[in-house]
Amino acid sequence: MKRVSPLFLALLVLGFFFATYNLSTMIIHYKTSSSENWDLSDPIIGMHENLKEGGDSNSKYHVALTATDAPYSQWQCRIMYYWYKKVKDMPRSDMGKFTRILHSGKPDSLMEEIPTVIVDPLPEGLDRGYIVLNRPWAFVQWLEKATIDEEYILMAEPDHVFVNPLPNLAHGDHPAGFPFFYIKPAEHEHIIRKYYPKEKGPVTDIDPIGNSPVIIRKSALEEISPTWMNVSLRMKDDPATDKAFGWVLEMYAYAVASALHGVRHILRKDFMLQPPWDLEVGKKFIIHYTYGCDYNLKGELTYGKFGEWRFDKRSYLSGPPPRNLSLPPPGVPESVVRLVKMVNEATANIPNWDTLNRG
């Protein structure tokens, strides 16, 4: 498997330190993308009510997630891949193949279990301890080196589980994304304008999304990814931006990069649910277990305080959670109960669960 050339890494570093506010003149122009090829037409957003429910239901999408070789990332990937395999061929699913994009630069213990492509991490020190900054760089490399049969790509994350079969929610050139309540470009206009000049349009053209979950045409992602990488690096290098956006900086960078390319997303609130705040699964497609779930024995949420019953992925930084986790007490929302049952089912059926990826 080929590795990225030293010349390109040198160009990456130069692009980071000498980037200007005009992204059309950025040093890094990966493959053939350029500002002259950008589609800056006025697209459609939030239009899924007027479209058929399945979007481009005849077009398969490739499931891709970025990951590290840390035990914390590995056990989440194993659960995620288990549920991918379980729902892939169900009715209404448009799932194609699966790739774990491993940005540790070397093989790990899951190479034979999960389809994996190895890419390089950012040059040492460039991420400033913000490991998520490797995500756009990983996608740039993967899109360059991989053979991807599907026309569309789902950008997913290790802490996603597929709770219902997921159709292709994109529609033609319009990707589908999930609206995050905490991504608010208009409230940070003084920051956003450093990367999205007024001549590009109003700040409201920037969608309230991150890069995941997003279903997007492969050709569009090939254009957006280098810009997403550049904007992420520039944002991290600017103290005011870094302070304002914190751990969601890379999400803002994807939203800005998409807008710079004239891409607007169909906003699908049913794309994902996030326990404990979303109480019911219903017809939603993905459970994202990024938040800790803490409850007392009466089934009351004690968020911000360790509960008598709890499930929090951060409790398992050095190794996987045990099999057969205790179920929540009565009164806890269905979304949390469903999540724990799905984790238990996966861990019960994945071989060598307790030993393979313990740090």
Short mmCIF file of C-alpha atoms in Angstrom, two decimals:
data_model
loop_
_atom_site.label_atom_id
_atom_site.label_comp_id
_atom_site.label_asym_id
_atom_site.label_seq_id
_atom_site.Cartn_x
_atom_site.Cartn_y
_atom_site.Cartn_z
CA MET A 1 0.00 0.00 0.00
CA LYS A 2 1.60 3.25 -1.13
CA ARG A 3 2.43 6.05 1.27
CA VAL A 4 2.13 9.79 0.76
CA SER A 5 5.28 11.28 -0.73
CA PRO A 6 7.63 13.50 1.31
CA LEU A 7 7.09 16.23 -1.27
CA PHE A 8 3.36 16.31 -0.57
CA LEU A 9 3.94 16.40 3.20
CA ALA A 10 6.29 19.33 2.65
CA LEU A 11 3.61 21.10 0.63
CA LEU A 12 1.12 20.41 3.42
CA VAL A 13 3.33 22.10 6.00
CA LEU A 14 4.00 25.04 3.68
CA GLY A 15 0.29 25.35 2.99
CA PHE A 16 -0.41 25.47 6.71
CA PHE A 17 2.10 28.18 7.55
CA PHE A 18 1.61 30.38 4.50
CA ALA A 19 -2.12 29.99 3.86
CA THR A 20 -3.99 33.22 3.19
CA TYR A 21 -7.62 34.11 3.66
CA ASN A 22 -8.27 33.50 -0.03
CA LEU A 23 -8.72 29.74 -0.19
CA SER A 24 -8.68 29.78 -3.98
CA THR A 25 -4.94 30.46 -3.80
CA MET A 26 -4.10 27.90 -1.13
CA ILE A 27 -0.86 26.02 -1.78
CA ILE A 28 -2.42 22.61 -1.35
CA HIS A 29 -4.46 21.74 -4.43
CA TYR A 30 -4.87 18.02 -4.10
CA LYS A 31 -5.48 16.12 -7.31
CA THR A 32 -7.29 18.50 -9.74
CA SER A 33 -9.50 20.56 -7.45
CA SER A 34 -9.36 24.34 -7.91
CA SER A 35 -11.53 27.37 -7.25
CA GLU A 36 -12.26 27.65 -10.98
CA ASN A 37 -14.07 24.31 -10.77
CA TRP A 38 -16.14 25.16 -7.70
CA ASP A 39 -19.89 25.13 -8.13
CA LEU A 40 -21.07 28.29 -6.39
CA SER A 41 -24.69 28.03 -7.53
CA ASP A 42 -27.45 28.63 -5.02
CA PRO A 43 -28.40 25.13 -3.82
CA ILE A 44 -31.35 23.82 -1.88
CA ILE A 45 -31.39 23.12 1.83
CA GLY A 46 -33.83 21.50 4.21
CA MET A 47 -35.84 20.18 1.29
CA HIS A 48 -36.24 16.53 2.23
CA GLU A 49 -39.97 16.98 2.88
CA ASN A 50 -40.39 17.63 -0.84
CA LEU A 51 -38.30 14.66 -1.92
CA LYS A 52 -38.98 10.99 -1.92
CA GLU A 53 -38.15 9.53 1.46
CA GLY A 54 -35.16 7.52 0.35
CA GLY A 55 -33.31 10.21 -1.62
CA ASP A 56 -31.20 8.52 -4.30
CA SER A 57 -32.50 5.14 -3.27
CA ASN A 58 -30.89 3.34 -6.20
CA SER A 59 -27.39 4.60 -5.37
CA LYS A 60 -25.28 2.73 -2.87
CA TYR A 61 -23.02 4.58 -0.47
CA HIS A 62 -19.68 3.51 0.98
CA VAL A 63 -19.48 3.62 4.78
CA ALA A 64 -16.22 5.25 5.92
CA LEU A 65 -15.00 6.21 9.36
CA THR A 66 -11.67 7.50 10.61
CA ALA A 67 -10.01 5.83 13.59
CA THR A 68 -6.82 5.40 15.57
CA ASP A 69 -5.16 2.26 16.94
CA ALA A 70 -5.98 3.21 20.55
CA PRO A 71 -8.10 0.65 22.48
CA TYR A 72 -10.75 3.36 23.02
CA SER A 73 -11.20 3.76 19.27
CA GLN A 74 -10.88 0.05 18.52
CA TRP A 75 -13.71 -1.23 20.69
CA GLN A 76 -16.08 1.39 19.31
CA CYS A 77 -15.14 0.45 15.75
CA ARG A 78 -15.82 -3.21 16.47
CA ILE A 79 -19.34 -2.47 17.74
CA MET A 80 -20.00 -0.13 14.85
CA TYR A 81 -18.86 -2.71 12.28
CA TYR A 82 -20.98 -5.42 13.91
CA TRP A 83 -24.13 -3.35 13.43
CA TYR A 84 -23.13 -2.34 9.91
CA LYS A 85 -22.97 -6.01 8.96
CA LYS A 86 -26.29 -6.69 10.67
CA VAL A 87 -28.30 -3.97 8.86
CA LYS A 88 -26.39 -3.78 5.55
CA ASP A 89 -28.65 -6.14 3.60
CA MET A 90 -31.93 -5.32 5.30
CA PRO A 91 -34.76 -3.81 3.25
CA ARG A 92 -34.40 -0.04 2.66
CA SER A 93 -30.65 -0.14 3.31
CA ASP A 94 -28.44 1.38 0.59
CA MET A 95 -25.20 0.45 2.28
CA GLY A 96 -22.29 -0.63 0.14
CA LYS A 97 -18.82 -1.55 1.32
CA PHE A 98 -17.11 -0.43 4.54
CA THR A 99 -13.72 1.13 5.27
CA ARG A 100 -12.04 2.01 8.53
CA ILE A 101 -9.53 4.75 7.65
CA LEU A 102 -6.76 4.14 10.16
CA HIS A 103 -4.70 7.31 10.54
CA SER A 104 -2.08 5.84 12.85
CA GLY A 105 0.24 5.14 9.94
CA LYS A 106 0.71 1.43 10.75
CA PRO A 107 -1.35 -1.77 11.02
CA ASP A 108 -3.14 -2.73 14.23
CA SER A 109 -4.86 -5.81 15.64
CA LEU A 110 -8.13 -5.27 13.74
CA MET A 111 -6.77 -5.50 10.20
CA GLU A 112 -8.29 -8.95 9.58
CA GLU A 113 -11.57 -8.18 11.32
CA ILE A 114 -12.52 -4.83 9.76
CA PRO A 115 -11.78 -3.66 6.18
CA THR A 116 -9.07 -1.04 6.74
CA VAL A 117 -6.96 1.41 4.77
CA ILE A 118 -3.88 2.81 6.51
CA VAL A 119 -3.06 6.48 6.05
CA ASP A 120 -0.50 8.75 7.65
CA PRO A 121 -1.18 11.03 10.62
CA LEU A 122 -0.42 14.71 10.31
CA PRO A 123 3.25 15.62 10.76
CA GLU A 124 4.21 15.53 14.42
CA GLY A 125 3.00 18.55 16.37
CA LEU A 126 0.74 19.90 13.64
CA ASP A 127 -2.46 18.78 15.37
CA ARG A 128 -1.45 20.48 18.66
CA GLY A 129 -2.98 17.63 20.62
CA TYR A 130 -6.31 17.93 18.79
CA ILE A 131 -6.42 14.45 17.30
CA VAL A 132 -9.64 15.09 15.38
CA LEU A 133 -7.60 17.35 13.10
CA ASN A 134 -6.35 14.15 11.47
CA ARG A 135 -9.84 13.38 10.15
CA PRO A 136 -9.87 15.66 7.08
CA TRP A 137 -6.25 14.76 6.28
CA ALA A 138 -7.20 11.08 6.50
CA PHE A 139 -10.06 11.54 4.04
CA VAL A 140 -7.81 13.43 1.61
CA GLN A 141 -5.38 10.50 1.56
CA TRP A 142 -8.06 7.81 1.40
CA LEU A 143 -9.86 9.43 -1.51
CA GLU A 144 -6.54 9.61 -3.35
CA LYS A 145 -5.37 6.03 -2.80
CA ALA A 146 -8.55 3.92 -2.50
CA THR A 147 -10.73 2.37 -5.17
CA ILE A 148 -14.28 3.27 -4.17
CA ASP A 149 -17.00 1.58 -6.21
CA GLU A 150 -19.96 3.45 -4.77
CA GLU A 151 -21.07 6.85 -6.06
CA TYR A 152 -21.74 8.17 -2.56
CA ILE A 153 -19.93 8.09 0.78
CA LEU A 154 -21.30 8.08 4.31
CA MET A 155 -18.85 9.74 6.69
CA ALA A 156 -19.46 8.03 10.02
CA GLU A 157 -17.72 7.78 13.39
CA PRO A 158 -16.71 4.90 15.69
CA ASP A 159 -19.39 5.81 18.27
CA HIS A 160 -22.22 5.35 15.78
CA VAL A 161 -24.49 2.31 15.82
CA PHE A 162 -27.03 1.68 13.07
CA VAL A 163 -30.36 1.30 14.80
CA ASN A 164 -32.45 1.13 11.60
CA PRO A 165 -31.54 0.37 7.98
CA LEU A 166 -30.18 3.57 6.44
CA PRO A 167 -31.20 4.52 2.89
CA ASN A 168 -29.24 6.99 0.81
CA LEU A 169 -30.62 10.28 2.13
CA ALA A 170 -28.68 12.41 -0.36
CA HIS A 171 -30.44 13.67 -3.47
CA GLY A 172 -28.30 14.14 -6.56
CA ASP A 173 -25.64 16.74 -5.83
CA HIS A 174 -27.24 17.67 -2.52
CA PRO A 175 -25.65 15.80 0.41
CA ALA A 176 -27.60 14.89 3.52
CA GLY A 177 -26.35 15.98 6.94
CA PHE A 178 -27.47 16.14 10.54
CA PRO A 179 -28.15 19.59 12.07
CA PHE A 180 -26.27 20.03 15.35
CA PHE A 181 -27.86 22.49 17.76
CA TYR A 182 -24.46 23.76 18.90
CA ILE A 183 -23.09 24.60 15.43
CA LYS A 184 -24.18 28.22 15.04
CA PRO A 185 -22.21 30.04 12.32
CA ALA A 186 -24.35 33.19 12.53
CA GLU A 187 -23.48 33.64 16.21
CA HIS A 188 -19.77 33.58 15.35
CA GLU A 189 -19.81 35.76 12.25
CA HIS A 190 -16.75 37.76 13.34
CA ILE A 191 -14.83 34.47 13.46
CA ILE A 192 -16.39 32.85 10.41
CA ARG A 193 -15.54 35.84 8.19
CA LYS A 194 -11.85 35.04 8.58
CA TYR A 195 -12.47 31.95 6.46
CA TYR A 196 -15.66 32.79 4.56
CA PRO A 197 -15.34 36.30 3.06
CA LYS A 198 -18.40 38.49 2.53
CA GLU A 199 -18.11 38.19 -1.23
CA LYS A 200 -18.85 34.47 -0.88
CA GLY A 201 -22.29 35.19 0.54
CA PRO A 202 -24.16 35.47 3.85
CA VAL A 203 -23.05 33.42 6.84
CA THR A 204 -26.45 31.74 6.73
CA ASP A 205 -25.17 29.86 3.67
CA ILE A 206 -23.07 27.78 6.09
CA ASP A 207 -24.98 24.74 7.28
CA PRO A 208 -25.19 23.90 11.03
CA ILE A 209 -23.46 20.57 10.55
CA GLY A 210 -20.24 18.64 11.01
CA ASN A 211 -18.76 16.16 8.59
CA SER A 212 -20.52 13.25 10.24
CA PRO A 213 -23.00 11.89 9.67
CA VAL A 214 -23.04 13.08 6.07
CA ILE A 215 -23.92 11.20 2.89
CA ILE A 216 -22.29 12.94 -0.03
CA ARG A 217 -21.41 12.28 -3.64
CA LYS A 218 -17.83 11.02 -3.88
CA SER A 219 -16.84 13.62 -6.47
CA ALA A 220 -18.06 16.44 -4.20
CA LEU A 221 -16.12 15.10 -1.22
CA GLU A 222 -12.97 14.90 -3.35
CA GLU A 223 -13.34 18.64 -4.01
CA ILE A 224 -14.25 19.63 -0.46
CA SER A 225 -11.74 17.55 1.50
CA PRO A 226 -8.53 19.53 0.76
CA THR A 227 -10.33 22.75 1.65
CA TRP A 228 -11.73 21.16 4.80
CA MET A 229 -8.20 20.19 5.78
CA ASN A 230 -6.80 23.65 5.07
CA VAL A 231 -9.57 25.47 6.94
CA SER A 232 -9.15 23.11 9.92
CA LEU A 233 -5.42 23.85 10.12
CA ARG A 234 -5.95 27.58 9.80
CA MET A 235 -8.64 27.60 12.46
CA LYS A 236 -6.46 25.66 14.87
CA ASP A 237 -3.60 28.08 14.23
CA ASP A 238 -5.76 31.09 15.11
CA PRO A 239 -6.08 31.49 18.91
CA ALA A 240 -9.40 33.31 18.77
CA THR A 241 -10.97 30.67 16.55
CA ASP A 242 -9.50 27.84 18.59
CA LYS A 243 -10.93 29.33 21.77
CA ALA A 244 -14.37 29.99 20.27
CA PHE A 245 -14.86 26.57 18.65
CA GLY A 246 -12.85 24.26 20.91
CA TRP A 247 -13.52 20.57 20.30
CA VAL A 248 -16.03 21.26 17.53
CA LEU A 249 -13.53 23.27 15.47
CA GLU A 250 -13.16 20.58 12.82
CA MET A 251 -16.96 20.46 12.46
CA TYR A 252 -17.09 24.19 11.76
CA ALA A 253 -14.24 23.72 9.29
CA TYR A 254 -16.23 21.17 7.29
CA ALA A 255 -19.30 23.40 7.28
CA VAL A 256 -17.24 26.37 6.04
CA ALA A 257 -15.40 24.30 3.45
CA SER A 258 -18.70 22.99 2.05
CA ALA A 259 -20.07 26.51 1.77
CA LEU A 260 -16.90 27.70 0.00
CA HIS A 261 -17.63 25.08 -2.64
CA GLY A 262 -21.27 26.12 -2.89
CA VAL A 263 -22.51 22.87 -1.36
CA ARG A 264 -25.60 22.94 0.83
CA HIS A 265 -26.87 19.93 2.76
CA ILE A 266 -30.34 18.52 3.14
CA LEU A 267 -30.79 18.71 6.90
CA ARG A 268 -32.18 15.46 8.28
CA LYS A 269 -33.05 15.49 11.96
CA ASP A 270 -33.99 11.82 11.63
CA PHE A 271 -30.44 10.96 10.55
CA MET A 272 -29.30 10.47 14.15
CA LEU A 273 -30.31 10.55 17.80
CA GLN A 274 -28.09 11.32 20.79
CA PRO A 275 -29.02 9.81 24.15
CA PRO A 276 -29.78 10.87 26.79
CA TRP A 277 -31.24 14.01 25.21
CA ASP A 278 -33.21 12.21 22.50
CA LEU A 279 -35.62 9.96 24.31
CA GLU A 280 -37.01 7.69 21.59
CA VAL A 281 -35.47 5.85 18.66
CA GLY A 282 -38.54 5.87 16.42
CA LYS A 283 -37.57 5.90 12.74
CA LYS A 284 -34.16 7.48 13.25
CA PHE A 285 -31.19 5.68 11.75
CA ILE A 286 -28.08 6.11 13.92
CA ILE A 287 -27.49 6.23 17.67
CA HIS A 288 -24.57 8.50 18.53
CA TYR A 289 -23.40 7.75 22.05
CA THR A 290 -21.11 10.71 22.59
CA TYR A 291 -22.80 11.85 25.81
CA GLY A 292 -22.62 10.09 29.15
CA CYS A 293 -25.88 8.64 30.43
CA ASP A 294 -26.23 9.01 34.21
CA TYR A 295 -29.38 8.09 36.15
CA ASN A 296 -30.41 7.39 39.70
CA LEU A 297 -32.29 4.22 40.57
CA LYS A 298 -35.58 6.05 40.09
CA GLY A 299 -34.73 6.48 36.40
CA GLU A 300 -34.05 10.21 36.77
CA LEU A 301 -31.30 11.84 34.74
CA THR A 302 -28.40 13.17 36.83
CA TYR A 303 -26.37 14.67 33.98
CA GLY A 304 -23.17 16.28 35.18
CA LYS A 305 -23.11 14.02 38.22
CA PHE A 306 -22.19 10.35 38.28
CA GLY A 307 -25.39 8.34 38.47
CA GLU A 308 -26.11 5.22 40.45
CA TRP A 309 -26.45 3.68 37.00
CA ARG A 310 -24.36 5.03 34.14
CA PHE A 311 -23.04 4.31 30.69
CA ASP A 312 -20.32 6.58 29.37
CA LYS A 313 -17.89 5.55 26.65
CA ARG A 314 -15.16 7.56 28.41
CA SER A 315 -15.26 5.06 31.27
CA TYR A 316 -13.46 2.67 28.92
CA LEU A 317 -10.46 4.60 27.63
CA SER A 318 -7.94 1.79 28.11
CA GLY A 319 -10.04 -1.19 27.09
CA PRO A 320 -13.50 -2.35 26.06
CA PRO A 321 -16.56 -2.37 28.31
CA PRO A 322 -17.37 -5.77 29.79
CA ARG A 323 -19.92 -8.04 28.22
CA ASN A 324 -23.47 -8.01 29.55
CA LEU A 325 -23.65 -4.48 30.92
CA SER A 326 -26.45 -3.98 33.41
CA LEU A 327 -29.59 -2.53 31.89
CA PRO A 328 -30.83 0.88 33.06
CA PRO A 329 -33.35 1.07 35.90
CA PRO A 330 -37.08 1.45 35.15
CA GLY A 331 -38.06 4.86 33.85
CA VAL A 332 -34.93 5.48 31.78
CA PRO A 333 -35.75 6.56 28.20
CA GLU A 334 -36.08 3.93 25.50
CA SER A 335 -33.13 5.39 23.57
CA VAL A 336 -30.72 4.61 26.41
CA VAL A 337 -32.13 1.13 26.97
CA ARG A 338 -31.87 0.38 23.25
CA LEU A 339 -28.27 1.59 23.16
CA VAL A 340 -27.16 -0.65 26.03
CA LYS A 341 -28.96 -3.66 24.56
CA MET A 342 -27.23 -3.07 21.23
CA VAL A 343 -23.84 -2.79 22.89
CA ASN A 344 -24.52 -6.02 24.79
CA GLU A 345 -25.60 -7.87 21.67
CA ALA A 346 -22.48 -6.79 19.81
CA THR A 347 -20.08 -7.67 22.61
CA ALA A 348 -21.73 -11.06 23.10
CA ASN A 349 -21.15 -11.96 19.45
CA ILE A 350 -17.74 -10.41 18.69
CA PRO A 351 -14.95 -12.99 19.21
CA ASN A 352 -12.16 -12.22 21.68
CA TRP A 353 -14.05 -9.19 22.92
CA ASP A 354 -12.43 -8.94 26.34
CA THR A 355 -8.82 -9.41 25.25
CA LEU A 356 -8.17 -8.34 21.66
CA ASN A 357 -7.99 -4.59 22.14
CA ARG A 358 -7.29 -4.05 25.80
CA GLY A 359 -4.48 -1.58 26.40
#
